[in-house]
Amino acid sequence: MTESSLDPEARWDLVDAIVEETVEYGDSEPTIPELVGKLTVSPWTGLPFAVAVLYGMWRFFGAVAGFFTDGYFVPLFDDHWLPWLQQAFPMEGSWLYFVLVGDPGATTSFEAFGMLTSGLFVAIGVVMPAIFALYLIVAVLEDSGYLSRLAVLLDALFHKIGLHGFAIVPMVLSFGCNVPGVAGTRALESDKQRFVMMTLLSVFIPCGAQLGVMLSLIPQYTGYILLYLLAGFFVFGAILDRVVPGSSPELIVDIPPLRQPRPDNVATKLSLRFRGFFKTAVPFVLFGVGIINVLYLTGTIEWLAGALGPVLTGWFGVPADTVPALIAGFMRKDLAVAQLSAIGLTPFETVMSVVMISIYFPCVATFAMLIKEGRDSVGVVRTLAGSLGTLVAALFVWGGLLRLVGVALGVAG
Amino acid sequence: MTRWDEFYFGAFGLLLLLAGAVELLLGITGGEFEIAVVTISGTFLAWRGIVVLSAGAFYLQAAANGLDDRRQQATVFMGSLMLWIVGGTDLLATLLGAIPGGPDVWIASAADLAAAMGPPYSPAIVALPFTLVALSYTRWDPANLGEGA
């Protein structure tokens, strides 16, 4: 009788016989990395450790990205590139000057809002360092074997919204900047999961810059606002999980041993991902700025401000003065929050307006990333239509609910 | 008989519990506190407080259960790892924030860098040198691990 004709039971007996002949057993003392590896997936010890790792990840990301952006690219673009371009570029006052250079009186590259000023600054000065820091820290975590453990630890929580444990990485990164967060959704398996995560990140997760401004201007409300947004993240995640067609595969992940990351592995991953991102993302950000400028030139933004004014004030109970800040939120949410501080708002109106700015349209760089990543998953049209539909629903339902809470507490008008 | 490392990590754990609780409390209430070279201030205090508090709890639990046990040593090592992550990234952020040196200065002078890296420090940074004892557990030899005291 040949092995192929054996029934399953006989095959297992054969396997046992081979194992008995070839495998030697003995007691071995587990190593510290092996024991720590086990502790990292046990909730009581693993969750505090995850808090430490996520804090470290966020801190590292902020430090490295801030070092390049605030330390070098801001002065380089604001003090050298912008003044030179404003003087050297001909045809001041023309539509071409407005699209490419932007405001001739601007003193910072962000305010100028031309393709070659704000566009280039955002792409190279803001997004590039952020992506570098993101890919570096993710490569280190992957190579250390911890990322798989984090995914296993948080899998149950994210399964409630059709995602899996790897979703924690883009979520945490989005608290630094939504752009690498959206890029980080590549860790998710299905198109449905990527779409749901991209949408939730761009709608409910405030970026580090916005958080910084919130903490400095309204520290007493920031915690409540964050809690409300996180609640919205999971409520709308659960709804999207039921509404969006597609699969949400179970997390089946091989857990490698915890080990010291190898610099050559990390460098190779970083180099491949960084080059790939840089070649494709920069044009998206540049054209995103160009398209907004065209919308400004054609009066579309102004029309939107006028049309949305009564709706926003009527539904959300905030004064019409907040409309320009909401429009500014599309360019940069932290500045939009700062703009609110100049308007005389009641505490509740402040909380309401900041929540609206957070939920309201993603900033231009995130919008460009949604287009880019959407193209690689469910398609640009479906991604944008789905994300916009969700943000409109979230804005009106979640924002309206907050107003109801305010009315119930007697603090909303 | 109590091992010296059980006493060491028990006492260290208590101090960390206290520091973490103060950090967490001030993180929630929005206050600040400074004593000698230790400062408890800045953003995301509550999160740092949770980490320091948890590391202290891990030390205490491991010391109470006995550090003869390899798993308890791993718990101490894990608590130390948490403090290395938080303290290390806090130091990195301070260093990278100081290097650019401000307007028209591409790289700050050594004196400015030294001043930026000087005290006061957060509890996690102050705790860093005291956590290095946990490295001894990575060389497993029961005979060499602090019997007595």
mmCIF file of N, CA, C and O in Angstrom, chain A residues 29-33 35-36 39-40 44-46 48-49 51-53 55-60 63-64 66-67 70-72 75-76 79-80 211 215 226, chain B residues 43-44 47-48 50-51 54 58 61 70-71 73-75 77-78 81-82 85-86 89-90 92-94 96-97 99-101 104-107 137-138 140:
data_model
loop_
_atom_site.group_PDB
_atom_site.id
_atom_site.type_symbol
_atom_site.label_atom_id
_atom_site.label_comp_id
_atom_site.label_asym_id
_atom_site.label_seq_id
_atom_site.Cartn_x
_atom_site.Cartn_y
_atom_site.Cartn_z
ATOM 1 N N GLU A 29 14.622 26.982 28.970
ATOM 2 C CA GLU A 29 14.170 28.184 29.678
ATOM 3 C C GLU A 29 13.772 29.238 28.655
ATOM 4 O O GLU A 29 14.544 29.529 27.739
ATOM 5 N N PRO A 30 12.541 29.787 28.748
ATOM 6 C CA PRO A 30 12.165 30.825 27.775
ATOM 7 C C PRO A 30 13.037 32.078 27.949
ATOM 8 O O PRO A 30 13.446 32.403 29.073
ATOM 9 N N THR A 31 13.306 32.739 26.845
ATOM 10 C CA THR A 31 14.124 33.954 26.911
ATOM 11 C C THR A 31 13.241 35.134 27.291
ATOM 12 O O THR A 31 12.011 35.066 27.193
ATOM 13 N N ILE A 32 13.873 36.226 27.699
ATOM 14 C CA ILE A 32 13.109 37.441 28.050
ATOM 15 C C ILE A 32 12.294 37.944 26.848
ATOM 16 O O ILE A 32 11.103 38.245 27.003
ATOM 17 N N PRO A 33 12.870 38.041 25.632
ATOM 18 C CA PRO A 33 12.040 38.484 24.495
ATOM 19 C C PRO A 33 10.827 37.583 24.277
ATOM 20 O O PRO A 33 9.744 38.078 23.942
ATOM 21 N N LEU A 35 9.169 35.868 26.559
ATOM 22 C CA LEU A 35 8.198 36.141 27.627
ATOM 23 C C LEU A 35 7.544 37.516 27.443
ATOM 24 O O LEU A 35 6.343 37.670 27.648
ATOM 25 N N VAL A 36 8.363 38.508 27.058
ATOM 26 C CA VAL A 36 7.795 39.844 26.809
ATOM 27 C C VAL A 36 6.815 39.762 25.634
ATOM 28 O O VAL A 36 5.746 40.388 25.652
ATOM 29 N N LEU A 39 3.613 38.645 26.954
ATOM 30 C CA LEU A 39 2.960 39.692 27.756
ATOM 31 C C LEU A 39 2.317 40.766 26.869
ATOM 32 O O LEU A 39 1.331 41.380 27.256
ATOM 33 N N THR A 40 2.883 41.003 25.683
ATOM 34 C CA THR A 40 2.355 42.074 24.827
ATOM 35 C C THR A 40 1.003 41.730 24.210
ATOM 36 O O THR A 40 0.308 42.618 23.713
ATOM 37 N N TRP A 44 -4.050 42.655 30.077
ATOM 38 C CA TRP A 44 -3.676 43.421 31.268
ATOM 39 C C TRP A 44 -2.293 44.056 31.149
ATOM 40 O O TRP A 44 -2.058 45.151 31.641
ATOM 41 N N THR A 45 -1.378 43.350 30.542
ATOM 42 C CA THR A 45 -0.031 43.903 30.377
ATOM 43 C C THR A 45 0.142 44.510 28.991
ATOM 44 O O THR A 45 0.876 45.482 28.817
ATOM 45 N N GLY A 46 -0.547 43.937 28.009
ATOM 46 C CA GLY A 46 -0.374 44.382 26.625
ATOM 47 C C GLY A 46 -0.952 45.758 26.346
ATOM 48 O O GLY A 46 -0.362 46.539 25.589
ATOM 49 N N PRO A 48 -1.390 48.518 28.465
ATOM 50 C CA PRO A 48 -0.501 49.615 28.882
ATOM 51 C C PRO A 48 0.740 49.716 28.006
ATOM 52 O O PRO A 48 1.200 50.815 27.680
ATOM 53 N N PHE A 49 1.282 48.554 27.610
ATOM 54 C CA PHE A 49 2.459 48.582 26.736
ATOM 55 C C PHE A 49 2.096 49.205 25.384
ATOM 56 O O PHE A 49 2.878 49.976 24.815
ATOM 57 N N VAL A 51 -0.172 51.458 24.893
ATOM 58 C CA VAL A 51 -0.261 52.913 25.104
ATOM 59 C C VAL A 51 1.131 53.533 25.003
ATOM 60 O O VAL A 51 1.327 54.572 24.358
ATOM 61 N N ALA A 52 2.129 52.872 25.622
ATOM 62 C CA ALA A 52 3.504 53.388 25.580
ATOM 63 C C ALA A 52 4.027 53.410 24.145
ATOM 64 O O ALA A 52 4.621 54.398 23.702
ATOM 65 N N VAL A 53 3.790 52.336 23.406
ATOM 66 C CA VAL A 53 4.287 52.265 22.025
ATOM 67 C C VAL A 53 3.589 53.309 21.144
ATOM 68 O O VAL A 53 4.238 53.998 20.352
ATOM 69 N N TYR A 55 2.159 56.084 22.120
ATOM 70 C CA TYR A 55 2.640 57.403 22.521
ATOM 71 C C TYR A 55 4.014 57.650 21.888
ATOM 72 O O TYR A 55 4.274 58.711 21.315
ATOM 73 N N GLY A 56 4.906 56.650 21.992
ATOM 74 C CA GLY A 56 6.245 56.784 21.417
ATOM 75 C C GLY A 56 6.197 56.986 19.918
ATOM 76 O O GLY A 56 6.941 57.791 19.352
ATOM 77 N N MET A 57 5.289 56.268 19.276
ATOM 78 C CA MET A 57 5.135 56.379 17.819
ATOM 79 C C MET A 57 4.707 57.794 17.436
ATOM 80 O O MET A 57 5.264 58.413 16.542
ATOM 81 N N TRP A 58 3.711 58.293 18.165
ATOM 82 C CA TRP A 58 3.181 59.631 17.890
ATOM 83 C C TRP A 58 4.243 60.692 18.183
ATOM 84 O O TRP A 58 4.429 61.641 17.424
ATOM 85 N N ARG A 59 4.973 60.505 19.291
ATOM 86 C CA ARG A 59 5.999 61.464 19.696
ATOM 87 C C ARG A 59 7.159 61.469 18.692
ATOM 88 O O ARG A 59 7.671 62.517 18.338
ATOM 89 N N PHE A 60 7.575 60.288 18.269
ATOM 90 C CA PHE A 60 8.662 60.169 17.301
ATOM 91 C C PHE A 60 8.244 60.829 15.987
ATOM 92 O O PHE A 60 9.003 61.600 15.392
ATOM 93 N N ALA A 63 8.230 64.566 16.408
ATOM 94 C CA ALA A 63 9.581 65.128 16.565
ATOM 95 C C ALA A 63 10.328 65.157 15.232
ATOM 96 O O ALA A 63 10.916 66.176 14.860
ATOM 97 N N VAL A 64 10.272 64.043 14.500
ATOM 98 C CA VAL A 64 11.031 63.958 13.244
ATOM 99 C C VAL A 64 10.390 64.850 12.172
ATOM 100 O O VAL A 64 11.085 65.621 11.492
ATOM 101 N N GLY A 66 8.399 67.395 12.663
ATOM 102 C CA GLY A 66 8.537 68.793 13.085
ATOM 103 C C GLY A 66 9.947 69.315 12.882
ATOM 104 O O GLY A 66 10.141 70.481 12.533
ATOM 105 N N PHE A 67 10.933 68.442 13.096
ATOM 106 C CA PHE A 67 12.330 68.834 12.907
ATOM 107 C C PHE A 67 12.551 69.325 11.471
ATOM 108 O O PHE A 67 13.122 70.399 11.246
ATOM 109 N N ASP A 70 9.187 72.375 10.611
ATOM 110 C CA ASP A 70 9.291 73.653 11.322
ATOM 111 C C ASP A 70 10.733 74.141 11.393
ATOM 112 O O ASP A 70 10.993 75.343 11.356
ATOM 113 N N GLY A 71 11.665 73.192 11.528
ATOM 114 C CA GLY A 71 13.055 73.594 11.693
ATOM 115 C C GLY A 71 13.705 74.083 10.417
ATOM 116 O O GLY A 71 14.501 75.034 10.455
ATOM 117 N N TYR A 72 13.384 73.450 9.296
ATOM 118 C CA TYR A 72 14.114 73.803 8.070
ATOM 119 C C TYR A 72 13.237 74.214 6.892
ATOM 120 O O TYR A 72 13.529 75.187 6.210
ATOM 121 N N PRO A 75 11.369 77.958 7.321
ATOM 122 C CA PRO A 75 12.227 79.114 7.004
ATOM 123 C C PRO A 75 12.720 79.116 5.560
ATOM 124 O O PRO A 75 12.817 80.182 4.934
ATOM 125 N N LEU A 76 13.007 77.917 5.021
ATOM 126 C CA LEU A 76 13.498 77.839 3.641
ATOM 127 C C LEU A 76 12.452 78.370 2.656
ATOM 128 O O LEU A 76 12.761 79.191 1.789
ATOM 129 N N ASP A 79 11.241 82.343 3.964
ATOM 130 C CA ASP A 79 12.239 83.427 3.934
ATOM 131 C C ASP A 79 13.008 83.503 2.625
ATOM 132 O O ASP A 79 13.631 84.524 2.336
ATOM 133 N N HIS A 80 13.035 82.431 1.870
ATOM 134 C CA HIS A 80 13.863 82.424 0.662
ATOM 135 C C HIS A 80 13.058 82.154 -0.608
ATOM 136 O O HIS A 80 13.052 82.959 -1.530
ATOM 137 N N LEU A 211 -4.902 69.616 16.721
ATOM 138 C CA LEU A 211 -4.910 69.296 18.157
ATOM 139 C C LEU A 211 -4.070 70.306 18.942
ATOM 140 O O LEU A 211 -4.464 70.743 20.022
ATOM 141 N N LEU A 215 -5.423 72.593 21.838
ATOM 142 C CA LEU A 215 -4.876 72.520 23.196
ATOM 143 C C LEU A 215 -4.409 73.880 23.701
ATOM 144 O O LEU A 215 -4.449 74.156 24.896
ATOM 145 N N LEU A 226 -12.462 65.524 21.678
ATOM 146 C CA LEU A 226 -11.825 64.285 21.206
ATOM 147 C C LEU A 226 -12.700 63.070 21.493
ATOM 148 O O LEU A 226 -12.857 62.189 20.631
ATOM 149 N N THR B 43 1.972 68.768 27.025
ATOM 150 C CA THR B 43 0.785 68.150 26.432
ATOM 151 C C THR B 43 0.803 66.632 26.620
ATOM 152 O O THR B 43 1.842 66.034 26.870
ATOM 153 N N PHE B 44 -0.368 66.035 26.521
ATOM 154 C CA PHE B 44 -0.545 64.588 26.625
ATOM 155 C C PHE B 44 0.010 64.012 27.935
ATOM 156 O O PHE B 44 0.548 62.917 27.962
ATOM 157 N N TRP B 47 -1.578 60.648 29.117
ATOM 158 C CA TRP B 47 -1.071 59.428 28.467
ATOM 159 C C TRP B 47 0.276 59.019 29.060
ATOM 160 O O TRP B 47 0.530 57.851 29.313
ATOM 161 N N ARG B 48 1.131 60.034 29.276
ATOM 162 C CA ARG B 48 2.430 59.728 29.891
ATOM 163 C C ARG B 48 2.212 59.193 31.312
ATOM 164 O O ARG B 48 2.912 58.296 31.765
ATOM 165 N N ILE B 50 -0.352 57.488 32.383
ATOM 166 C CA ILE B 50 -0.808 56.089 32.312
ATOM 167 C C ILE B 50 0.394 55.145 32.164
ATOM 168 O O ILE B 50 0.475 54.103 32.810
ATOM 169 N N VAL B 51 1.349 55.544 31.317
ATOM 170 C CA VAL B 51 2.516 54.684 31.073
ATOM 171 C C VAL B 51 3.371 54.572 32.336
ATOM 172 O O VAL B 51 3.754 53.462 32.745
ATOM 173 N N SER B 54 1.554 52.548 34.959
ATOM 174 C CA SER B 54 1.533 51.118 34.623
ATOM 175 C C SER B 54 2.899 50.485 34.861
ATOM 176 O O SER B 54 2.982 49.364 35.377
ATOM 177 N N PHE B 58 3.680 47.389 37.249
ATOM 178 C CA PHE B 58 4.369 46.168 36.803
ATOM 179 C C PHE B 58 5.541 45.835 37.737
ATOM 180 O O PHE B 58 5.745 44.689 38.116
ATOM 181 N N GLN B 61 4.139 44.630 41.130
ATOM 182 C CA GLN B 61 3.549 43.292 41.020
ATOM 183 C C GLN B 61 4.642 42.226 40.905
ATOM 184 O O GLN B 61 4.596 41.194 41.581
ATOM 185 N N ARG B 70 11.084 33.705 36.188
ATOM 186 C CA ARG B 70 11.501 34.322 34.913
ATOM 187 C C ARG B 70 10.402 35.242 34.344
ATOM 188 O O ARG B 70 10.685 36.266 33.754
ATOM 189 N N ARG B 71 9.127 34.862 34.531
ATOM 190 C CA ARG B 71 8.027 35.681 33.992
ATOM 191 C C ARG B 71 7.932 37.024 34.708
ATOM 192 O O ARG B 71 7.587 38.036 34.108
ATOM 193 N N GLN B 73 10.490 38.575 35.961
ATOM 194 C CA GLN B 73 11.609 39.363 35.436
ATOM 195 C C GLN B 73 11.217 39.993 34.087
ATOM 196 O O GLN B 73 11.552 41.140 33.795
ATOM 197 N N ALA B 74 10.474 39.211 33.289
ATOM 198 C CA ALA B 74 10.018 39.743 31.984
ATOM 199 C C ALA B 74 9.060 40.912 32.195
ATOM 200 O O ALA B 74 9.071 41.884 31.422
ATOM 201 N N THR B 75 8.240 40.825 33.240
ATOM 202 C CA THR B 75 7.308 41.927 33.534
ATOM 203 C C THR B 75 8.087 43.195 33.887
ATOM 204 O O THR B 75 7.737 44.294 33.450
ATOM 205 N N PHE B 77 11.131 43.835 32.920
ATOM 206 C CA PHE B 77 11.790 44.259 31.683
ATOM 207 C C PHE B 77 10.791 45.028 30.797
ATOM 208 O O PHE B 77 11.132 46.044 30.190
ATOM 209 N N MET B 78 9.568 44.559 30.757
ATOM 210 C CA MET B 78 8.542 45.218 29.947
ATOM 211 C C MET B 78 8.225 46.619 30.495
ATOM 212 O O MET B 78 8.071 47.582 29.726
ATOM 213 N N LEU B 81 10.967 48.777 29.408
ATOM 214 C CA LEU B 81 10.824 49.108 27.974
ATOM 215 C C LEU B 81 9.854 50.277 27.782
ATOM 216 O O LEU B 81 10.105 51.186 26.976
ATOM 217 N N MET B 82 8.757 50.250 28.530
ATOM 218 C CA MET B 82 7.754 51.319 28.413
ATOM 219 C C MET B 82 8.368 52.665 28.784
ATOM 220 O O MET B 82 8.114 53.682 28.127
ATOM 221 N N ILE B 85 10.750 53.858 26.076
ATOM 222 C CA ILE B 85 10.037 54.405 24.909
ATOM 223 C C ILE B 85 9.602 55.849 25.191
ATOM 224 O O ILE B 85 9.867 56.760 24.405
ATOM 225 N N VAL B 86 8.939 56.049 26.338
ATOM 226 C CA VAL B 86 8.398 57.381 26.640
ATOM 227 C C VAL B 86 9.532 58.381 26.919
ATOM 228 O O VAL B 86 9.577 59.474 26.341
ATOM 229 N N THR B 89 11.721 58.965 23.602
ATOM 230 C CA THR B 89 11.109 59.823 22.581
ATOM 231 C C THR B 89 10.960 61.262 23.082
ATOM 232 O O THR B 89 11.044 62.206 22.290
ATOM 233 N N ASP B 90 10.769 61.428 24.403
ATOM 234 C CA ASP B 90 10.730 62.791 24.954
ATOM 235 C C ASP B 90 12.088 63.473 24.788
ATOM 236 O O ASP B 90 12.169 64.650 24.403
ATOM 237 N N LEU B 92 14.360 62.677 22.522
ATOM 238 C CA LEU B 92 14.559 62.880 21.078
ATOM 239 C C LEU B 92 13.826 64.136 20.598
ATOM 240 O O LEU B 92 14.367 64.937 19.829
ATOM 241 N N ALA B 93 12.583 64.301 21.085
ATOM 242 C CA ALA B 93 11.795 65.474 20.688
ATOM 243 C C ALA B 93 12.483 66.762 21.148
ATOM 244 O O ALA B 93 12.537 67.750 20.406
ATOM 245 N N THR B 94 13.031 66.759 22.369
ATOM 246 C CA THR B 94 13.726 67.949 22.885
ATOM 247 C C THR B 94 14.962 68.243 22.028
ATOM 248 O O THR B 94 15.207 69.386 21.640
ATOM 249 N N LEU B 96 15.682 67.217 18.850
ATOM 250 C CA LEU B 96 15.369 67.618 17.474
ATOM 251 C C LEU B 96 14.729 69.009 17.438
ATOM 252 O O LEU B 96 14.893 69.741 16.468
ATOM 253 N N GLY B 97 14.016 69.359 18.506
ATOM 254 C CA GLY B 97 13.430 70.699 18.559
ATOM 255 C C GLY B 97 14.487 71.773 18.750
ATOM 256 O O GLY B 97 14.309 72.917 18.320
ATOM 257 N N ILE B 99 17.861 71.535 17.737
ATOM 258 C CA ILE B 99 18.920 71.568 16.706
ATOM 259 C C ILE B 99 18.752 72.713 15.698
ATOM 260 O O ILE B 99 19.724 73.413 15.393
ATOM 261 N N PRO B 100 17.540 72.955 15.146
ATOM 262 C CA PRO B 100 17.442 74.029 14.132
ATOM 263 C C PRO B 100 17.853 75.411 14.644
ATOM 264 O O PRO B 100 18.304 76.242 13.866
ATOM 265 N N GLY B 101 17.656 75.716 15.882
ATOM 266 C CA GLY B 101 18.232 76.929 16.463
ATOM 267 C C GLY B 101 17.512 78.238 16.201
ATOM 268 O O GLY B 101 18.014 79.279 16.584
ATOM 269 N N ASP B 104 17.297 82.249 11.068
ATOM 270 C CA ASP B 104 18.634 82.505 10.503
ATOM 271 C C ASP B 104 19.748 81.662 11.121
ATOM 272 O O ASP B 104 20.924 81.929 10.909
ATOM 273 N N VAL B 105 19.401 80.686 11.924
ATOM 274 C CA VAL B 105 20.427 79.788 12.479
ATOM 275 C C VAL B 105 20.081 78.370 12.024
ATOM 276 O O VAL B 105 19.044 77.848 12.393
ATOM 277 N N TRP B 106 20.922 77.787 11.180
ATOM 278 C CA TRP B 106 20.599 76.462 10.648
ATOM 279 C C TRP B 106 20.859 75.368 11.672
ATOM 280 O O TRP B 106 20.101 74.421 11.777
ATOM 281 N N ILE B 107 21.952 75.500 12.405
ATOM 282 C CA ILE B 107 22.229 74.510 13.461
ATOM 283 C C ILE B 107 22.616 75.258 14.736
ATOM 284 O O ILE B 107 23.529 76.097 14.712
ATOM 285 N N TYR B 137 18.527 41.051 33.589
ATOM 286 C CA TYR B 137 17.698 39.860 33.391
ATOM 287 C C TYR B 137 17.867 39.256 32.002
ATOM 288 O O TYR B 137 17.403 38.147 31.753
ATOM 289 N N THR B 138 18.459 39.993 31.085
ATOM 290 C CA THR B 138 18.651 39.434 29.738
ATOM 291 C C THR B 138 19.822 38.458 29.728
ATOM 292 O O THR B 138 19.994 37.702 28.799
ATOM 293 N N TRP B 140 20.648 35.372 31.554
ATOM 294 C CA TRP B 140 20.000 34.467 32.508
ATOM 295 C C TRP B 140 21.007 33.566 33.208
ATOM 296 O O TRP B 140 21.598 32.685 32.609
#
